[in-house]
Short mmCIF file of C-alpha atoms in Angstrom, two decimals:
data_model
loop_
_atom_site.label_atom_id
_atom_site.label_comp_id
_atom_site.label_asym_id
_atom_site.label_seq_id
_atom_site.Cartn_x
_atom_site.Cartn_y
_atom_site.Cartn_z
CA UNK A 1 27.34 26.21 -101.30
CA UNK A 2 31.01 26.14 -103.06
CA UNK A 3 30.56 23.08 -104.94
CA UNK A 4 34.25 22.94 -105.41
CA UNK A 5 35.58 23.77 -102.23
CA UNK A 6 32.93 20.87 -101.30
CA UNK A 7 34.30 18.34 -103.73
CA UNK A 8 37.89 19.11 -102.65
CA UNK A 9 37.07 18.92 -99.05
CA UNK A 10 35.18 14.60 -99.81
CA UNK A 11 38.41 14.08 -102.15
CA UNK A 12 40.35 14.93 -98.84
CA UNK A 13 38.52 12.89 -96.62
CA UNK A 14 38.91 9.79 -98.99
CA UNK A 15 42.70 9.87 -99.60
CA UNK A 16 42.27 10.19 -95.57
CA UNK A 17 40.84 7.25 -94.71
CA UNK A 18 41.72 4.92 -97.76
CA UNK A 19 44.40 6.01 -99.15
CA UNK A 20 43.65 6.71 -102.66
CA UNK A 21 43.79 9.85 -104.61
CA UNK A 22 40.79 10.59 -107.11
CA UNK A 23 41.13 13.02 -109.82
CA UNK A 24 37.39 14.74 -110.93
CA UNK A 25 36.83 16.12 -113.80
CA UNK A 26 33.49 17.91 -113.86
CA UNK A 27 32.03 20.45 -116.08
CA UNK A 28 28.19 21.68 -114.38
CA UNK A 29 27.63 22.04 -110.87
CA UNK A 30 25.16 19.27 -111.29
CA UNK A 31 28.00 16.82 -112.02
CA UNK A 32 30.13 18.14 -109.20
CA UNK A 33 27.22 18.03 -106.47
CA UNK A 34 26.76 14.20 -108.28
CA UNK A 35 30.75 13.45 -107.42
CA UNK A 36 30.48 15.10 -103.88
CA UNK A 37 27.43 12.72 -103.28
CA UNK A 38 29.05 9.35 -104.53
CA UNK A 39 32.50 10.25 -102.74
CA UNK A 40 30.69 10.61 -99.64
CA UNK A 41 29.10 7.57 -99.93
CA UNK A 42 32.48 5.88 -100.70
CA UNK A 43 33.79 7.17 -97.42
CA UNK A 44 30.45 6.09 -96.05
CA UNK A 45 30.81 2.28 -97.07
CA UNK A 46 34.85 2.28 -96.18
CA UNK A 47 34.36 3.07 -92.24
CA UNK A 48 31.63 0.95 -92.35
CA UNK A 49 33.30 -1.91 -93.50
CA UNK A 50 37.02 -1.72 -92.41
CA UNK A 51 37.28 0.96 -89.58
CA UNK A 52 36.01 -0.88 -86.14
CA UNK A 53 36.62 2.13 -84.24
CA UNK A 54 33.81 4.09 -85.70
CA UNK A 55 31.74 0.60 -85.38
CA UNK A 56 32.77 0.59 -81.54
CA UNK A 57 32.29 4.36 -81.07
CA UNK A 58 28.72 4.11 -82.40
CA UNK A 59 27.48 0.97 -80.51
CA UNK A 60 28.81 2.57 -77.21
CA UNK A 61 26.54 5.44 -77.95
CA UNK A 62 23.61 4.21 -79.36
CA UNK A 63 23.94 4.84 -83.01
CA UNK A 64 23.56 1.23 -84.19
CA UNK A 65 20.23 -0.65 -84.33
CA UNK A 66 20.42 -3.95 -82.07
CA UNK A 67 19.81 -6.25 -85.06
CA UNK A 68 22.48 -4.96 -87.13
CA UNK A 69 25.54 -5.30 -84.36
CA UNK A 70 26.19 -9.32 -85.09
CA UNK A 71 26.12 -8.77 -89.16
CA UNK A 72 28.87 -6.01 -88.46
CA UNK A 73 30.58 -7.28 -85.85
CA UNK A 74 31.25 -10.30 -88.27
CA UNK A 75 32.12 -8.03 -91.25
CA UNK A 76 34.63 -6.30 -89.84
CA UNK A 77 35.94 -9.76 -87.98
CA UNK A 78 35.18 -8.97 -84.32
CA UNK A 79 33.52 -11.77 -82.29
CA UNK A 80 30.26 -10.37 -80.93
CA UNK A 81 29.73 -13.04 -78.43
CA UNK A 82 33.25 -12.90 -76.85
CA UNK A 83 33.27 -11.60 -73.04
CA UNK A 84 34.68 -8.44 -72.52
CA UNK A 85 35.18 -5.56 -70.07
CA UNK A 86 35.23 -1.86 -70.92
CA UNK A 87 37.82 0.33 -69.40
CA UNK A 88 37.38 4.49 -69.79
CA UNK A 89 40.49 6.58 -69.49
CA UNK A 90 40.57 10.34 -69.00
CA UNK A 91 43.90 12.67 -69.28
CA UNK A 92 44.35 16.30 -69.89
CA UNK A 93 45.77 14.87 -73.23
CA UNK A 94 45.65 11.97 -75.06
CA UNK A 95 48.55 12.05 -77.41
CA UNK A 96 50.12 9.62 -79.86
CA UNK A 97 52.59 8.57 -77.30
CA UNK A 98 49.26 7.75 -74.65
CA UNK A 99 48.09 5.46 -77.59
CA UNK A 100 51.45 3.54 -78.59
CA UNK A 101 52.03 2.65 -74.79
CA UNK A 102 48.45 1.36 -74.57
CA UNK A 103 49.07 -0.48 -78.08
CA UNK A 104 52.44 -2.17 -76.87
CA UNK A 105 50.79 -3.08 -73.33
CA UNK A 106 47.67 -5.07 -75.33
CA UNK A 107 49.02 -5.71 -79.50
CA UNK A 108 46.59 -6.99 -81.91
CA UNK A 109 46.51 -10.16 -80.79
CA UNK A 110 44.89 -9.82 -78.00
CA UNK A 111 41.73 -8.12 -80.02
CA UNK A 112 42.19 -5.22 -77.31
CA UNK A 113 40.84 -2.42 -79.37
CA UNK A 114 41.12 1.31 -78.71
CA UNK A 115 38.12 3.43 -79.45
CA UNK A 116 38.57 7.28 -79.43
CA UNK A 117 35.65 9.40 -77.47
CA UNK A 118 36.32 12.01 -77.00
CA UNK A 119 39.80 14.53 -77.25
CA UNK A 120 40.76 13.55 -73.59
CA UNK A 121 38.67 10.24 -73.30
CA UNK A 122 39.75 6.94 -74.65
CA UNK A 123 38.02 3.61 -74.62
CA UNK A 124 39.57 0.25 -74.36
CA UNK A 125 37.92 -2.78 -74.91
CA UNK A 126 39.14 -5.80 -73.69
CA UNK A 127 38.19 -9.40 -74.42
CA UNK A 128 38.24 -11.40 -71.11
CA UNK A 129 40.18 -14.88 -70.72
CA UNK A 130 39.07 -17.52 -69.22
CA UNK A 131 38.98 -17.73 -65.21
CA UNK A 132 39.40 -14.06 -64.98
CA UNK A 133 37.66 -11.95 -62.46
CA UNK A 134 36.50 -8.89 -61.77
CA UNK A 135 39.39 -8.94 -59.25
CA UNK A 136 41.42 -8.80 -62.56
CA UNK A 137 40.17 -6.12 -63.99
CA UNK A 138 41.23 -4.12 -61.45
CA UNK A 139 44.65 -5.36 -60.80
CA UNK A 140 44.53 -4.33 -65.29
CA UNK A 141 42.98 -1.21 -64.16
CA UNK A 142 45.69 -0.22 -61.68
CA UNK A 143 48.25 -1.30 -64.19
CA UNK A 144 47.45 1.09 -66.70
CA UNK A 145 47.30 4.21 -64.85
CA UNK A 146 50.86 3.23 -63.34
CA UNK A 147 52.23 2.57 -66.49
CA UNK A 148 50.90 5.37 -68.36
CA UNK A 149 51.39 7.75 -65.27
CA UNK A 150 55.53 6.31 -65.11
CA UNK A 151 55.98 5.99 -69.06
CA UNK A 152 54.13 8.88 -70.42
CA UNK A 153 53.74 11.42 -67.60
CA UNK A 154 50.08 11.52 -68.06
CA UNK A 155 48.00 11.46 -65.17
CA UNK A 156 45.27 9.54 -66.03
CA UNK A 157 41.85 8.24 -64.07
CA UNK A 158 40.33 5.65 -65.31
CA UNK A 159 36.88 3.44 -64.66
CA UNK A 160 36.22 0.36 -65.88
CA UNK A 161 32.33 -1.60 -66.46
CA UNK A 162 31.37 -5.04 -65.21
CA UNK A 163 32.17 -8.20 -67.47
CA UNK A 164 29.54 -8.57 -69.81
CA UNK A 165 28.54 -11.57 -72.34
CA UNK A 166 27.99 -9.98 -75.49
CA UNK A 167 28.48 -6.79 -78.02
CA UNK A 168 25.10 -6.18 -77.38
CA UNK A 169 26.02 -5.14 -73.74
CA UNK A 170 28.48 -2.47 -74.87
CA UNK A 171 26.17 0.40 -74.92
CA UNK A 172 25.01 -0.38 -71.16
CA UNK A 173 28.61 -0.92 -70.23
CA UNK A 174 29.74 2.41 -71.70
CA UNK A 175 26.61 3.98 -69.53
CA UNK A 176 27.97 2.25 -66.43
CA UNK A 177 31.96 3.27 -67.08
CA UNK A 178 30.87 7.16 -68.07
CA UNK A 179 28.70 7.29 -64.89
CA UNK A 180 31.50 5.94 -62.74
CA UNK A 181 34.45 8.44 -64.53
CA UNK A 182 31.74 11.35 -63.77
CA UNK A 183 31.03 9.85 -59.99
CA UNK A 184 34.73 9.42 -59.29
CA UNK A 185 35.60 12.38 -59.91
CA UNK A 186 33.86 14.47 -58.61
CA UNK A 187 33.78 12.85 -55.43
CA UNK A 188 36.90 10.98 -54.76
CA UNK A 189 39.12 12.98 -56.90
CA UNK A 190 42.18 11.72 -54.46
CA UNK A 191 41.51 8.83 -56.49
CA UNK A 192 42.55 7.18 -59.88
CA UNK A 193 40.64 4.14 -60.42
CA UNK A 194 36.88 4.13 -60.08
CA UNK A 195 35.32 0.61 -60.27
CA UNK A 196 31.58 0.65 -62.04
CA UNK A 197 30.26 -1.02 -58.52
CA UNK A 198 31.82 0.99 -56.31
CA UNK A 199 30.45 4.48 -56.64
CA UNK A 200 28.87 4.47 -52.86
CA UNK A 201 26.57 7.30 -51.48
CA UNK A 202 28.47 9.35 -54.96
CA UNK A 203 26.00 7.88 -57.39
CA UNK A 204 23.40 8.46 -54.73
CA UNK A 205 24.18 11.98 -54.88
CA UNK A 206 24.61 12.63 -58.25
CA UNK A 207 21.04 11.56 -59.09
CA UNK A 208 19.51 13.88 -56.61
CA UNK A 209 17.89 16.95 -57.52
CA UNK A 210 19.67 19.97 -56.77
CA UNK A 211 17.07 22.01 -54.45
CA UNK A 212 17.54 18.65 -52.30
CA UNK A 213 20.72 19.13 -52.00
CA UNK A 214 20.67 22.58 -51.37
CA UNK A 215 17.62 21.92 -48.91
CA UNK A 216 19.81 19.25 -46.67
CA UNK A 217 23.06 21.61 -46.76
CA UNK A 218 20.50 24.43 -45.25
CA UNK A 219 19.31 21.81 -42.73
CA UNK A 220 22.98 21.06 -41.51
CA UNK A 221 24.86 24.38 -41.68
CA UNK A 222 21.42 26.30 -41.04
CA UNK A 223 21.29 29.90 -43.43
CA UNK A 224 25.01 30.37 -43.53
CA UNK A 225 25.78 27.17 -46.21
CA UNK A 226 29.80 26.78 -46.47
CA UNK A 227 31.00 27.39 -50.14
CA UNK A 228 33.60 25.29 -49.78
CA UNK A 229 36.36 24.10 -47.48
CA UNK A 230 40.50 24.83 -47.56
CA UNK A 231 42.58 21.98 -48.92
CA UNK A 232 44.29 21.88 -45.06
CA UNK A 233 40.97 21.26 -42.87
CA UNK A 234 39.80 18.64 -46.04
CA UNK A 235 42.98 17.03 -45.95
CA UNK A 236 43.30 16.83 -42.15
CA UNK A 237 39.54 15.83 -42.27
CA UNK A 238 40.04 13.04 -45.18
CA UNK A 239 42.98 11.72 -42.97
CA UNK A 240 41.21 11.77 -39.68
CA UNK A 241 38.58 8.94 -41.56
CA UNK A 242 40.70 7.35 -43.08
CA UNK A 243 42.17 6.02 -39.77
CA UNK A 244 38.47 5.53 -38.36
CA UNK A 245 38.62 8.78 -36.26
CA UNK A 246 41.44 7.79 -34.39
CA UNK A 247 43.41 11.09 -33.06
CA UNK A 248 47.05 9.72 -32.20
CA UNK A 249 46.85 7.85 -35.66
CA UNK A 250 46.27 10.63 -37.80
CA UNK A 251 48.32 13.32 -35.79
CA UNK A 252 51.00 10.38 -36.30
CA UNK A 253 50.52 10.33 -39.83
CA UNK A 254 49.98 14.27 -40.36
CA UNK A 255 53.41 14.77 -38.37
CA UNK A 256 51.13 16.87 -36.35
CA UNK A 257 50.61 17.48 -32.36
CA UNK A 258 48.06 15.74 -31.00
CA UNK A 259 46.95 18.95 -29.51
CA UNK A 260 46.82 20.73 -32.74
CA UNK A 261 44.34 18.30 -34.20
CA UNK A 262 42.28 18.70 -31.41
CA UNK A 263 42.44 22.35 -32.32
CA UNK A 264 41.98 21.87 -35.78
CA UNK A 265 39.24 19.52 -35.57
CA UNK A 266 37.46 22.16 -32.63
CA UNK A 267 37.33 24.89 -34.95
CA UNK A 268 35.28 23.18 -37.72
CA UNK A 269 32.98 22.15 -34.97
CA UNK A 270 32.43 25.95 -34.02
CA UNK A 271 32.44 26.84 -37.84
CA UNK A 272 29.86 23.87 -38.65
CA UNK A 273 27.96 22.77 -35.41
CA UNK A 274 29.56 19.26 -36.00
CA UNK A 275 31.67 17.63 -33.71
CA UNK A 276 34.04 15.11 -35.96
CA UNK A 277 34.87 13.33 -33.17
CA UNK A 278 31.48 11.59 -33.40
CA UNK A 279 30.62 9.32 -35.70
CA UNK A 280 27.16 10.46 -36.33
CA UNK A 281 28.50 13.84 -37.32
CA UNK A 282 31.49 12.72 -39.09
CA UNK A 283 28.81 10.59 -41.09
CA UNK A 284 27.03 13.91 -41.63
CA UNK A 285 29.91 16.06 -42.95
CA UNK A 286 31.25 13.44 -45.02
CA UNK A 287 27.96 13.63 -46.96
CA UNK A 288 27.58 17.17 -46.54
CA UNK A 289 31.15 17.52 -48.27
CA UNK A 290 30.02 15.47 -51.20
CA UNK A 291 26.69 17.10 -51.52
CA UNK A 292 28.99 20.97 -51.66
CA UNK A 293 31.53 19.10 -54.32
CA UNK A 294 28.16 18.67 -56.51
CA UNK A 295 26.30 21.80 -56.11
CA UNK A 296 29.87 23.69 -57.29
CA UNK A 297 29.85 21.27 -60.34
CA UNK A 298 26.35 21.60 -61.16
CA UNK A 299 26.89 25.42 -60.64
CA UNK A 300 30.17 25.63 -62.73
CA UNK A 301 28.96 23.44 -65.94
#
């Protein structure tokens, strides 16, 4: 190990996160590994005690003991017994601009905090006022994609967890709000805003295992299993449920001929065995078209 390039690298991280600037002055390698050690340890102690984004970032995932969160919480001035609800955001990039828009939509005063994740994930954690609702976490919800989607051309998706009492919650909240970003996507991608209770036959689906899945596709299609479907018949198909199977509706909306729906909608019967038309096999390839969206992720990861 370069015991200099070592020390260099700690006297970077400290003028990083504090701010100061150490000079070191060593003359063995036993004094330098010494001063690597003790530097470390100051950066150590500083995020501990001033940064509450690593203190957030850690509870979310586990990495703090239960009977340590309240002593910390209080050290670094957060309440741990306020309310709160945990949104999860997702872009291609999250970029300075991203994180000023979400600072000027909830300042300091609110004790909104933002908690980096990941390079394209960001947490927000938001203490709840009194007589709000679940109701108002989604109108919040809708509100940020918009904003970020108008004011930062980011195109964002975004879950958010159930209201919960305590920091202790957090980690079971950030389980909740990962699960529903993961659910949402995958299977209502159309979407932006996935809700932690609202996942439907999607979290049903994800928790199967995959021979199951590939077992029930074989039982519907029979040996020749569908990779996938073209963005026309899906979107036609999406439509036509959308408006509860109702033909003039959707040829309406689709700026389509009635007849050419019919047409349309015939030839994935002869392609799949499923007539549409019927809700017991519209039921069937609605499932069977979330089931396919899984097996390609599974299959792709």
């Amino acid at each position: 190990m370069d015991l200099t390039q070592e020390l260099s690298k700690a006297l970077a991280e400290l003028k990083r996160i504090t701010g100061i600037t150490l000079e070191v002055n060593i003359d063995t390698p036993e004094a330098a590994e010494q001063a690597v050690i003790q530097i470390r340890c100051l950066c150590t102690a500083y995020k501990e005690k001033y940064n509450k984004s690593d203190f957030l970032q850690g509870l979310m995932t586990g990495g703090i003991p239960a009977y340590d969160i309240t002593e910390r919480a209080n050290r670094l001035h957060i309440n741990p017994d306020d309310k709160r609800v945990l949104f999860l955001l997702e872009s291609r990039h999250i970029d300075e601009t991203v994180s000023e828009i979400l600072k000027n939509m909830f300042p300091a005063q609110t004790k909104t905090y933002l908690v980096p994740v990941t390079e394209n994930t960001l947490a927000l954690l938001r203490p709840v006022r009194p007589g709000e609702t679940e109701a108002d976490s989604r109108r919040i919800a809708r509100t940020i994609v918009d904003t970020l989607n108008t004011e930062a051309l980011a195109q964002v998706q975004l879950s958010y967890s159930f209201i919960f009492k305590s920091l202790a919650d957090l980690p079971e909240a950030f389980r909740e709000t990962s699960l529903a970003l993961k659910v949402g996507k995958l299977f209502y991608s159309e979407q932006t805003v996935f809700p932690y209770n609202e996942l439907g036959v999607g979290r049903l689906i994800y928790q199967l295992p995959v021979t199951l899945c590939e077992n029930f596709l074989k039982e519907i299609f029979g040996p020749d299993v569908p990779e996938s479907f073209d963005d026309d018949t899906l979107g036609t198909i999406n439509r036509f449920f959308q408006n509860n199977l109702n033909i003039a509706e959707t040829s309406r909306q689709l700026h389509m001929h009635r007849n050419t729906l019919i047409y349309r909608l015939e030839q994935i019967e002869k392609r799949t065995g499923l007539d549409v038309r019927l809700f017991e096999d519209a039921m069937t390839f609605k499932i069977a078209i979330l089931v396919l969206n899984y097996l390609q992720s599974e299959r792709n990861h």
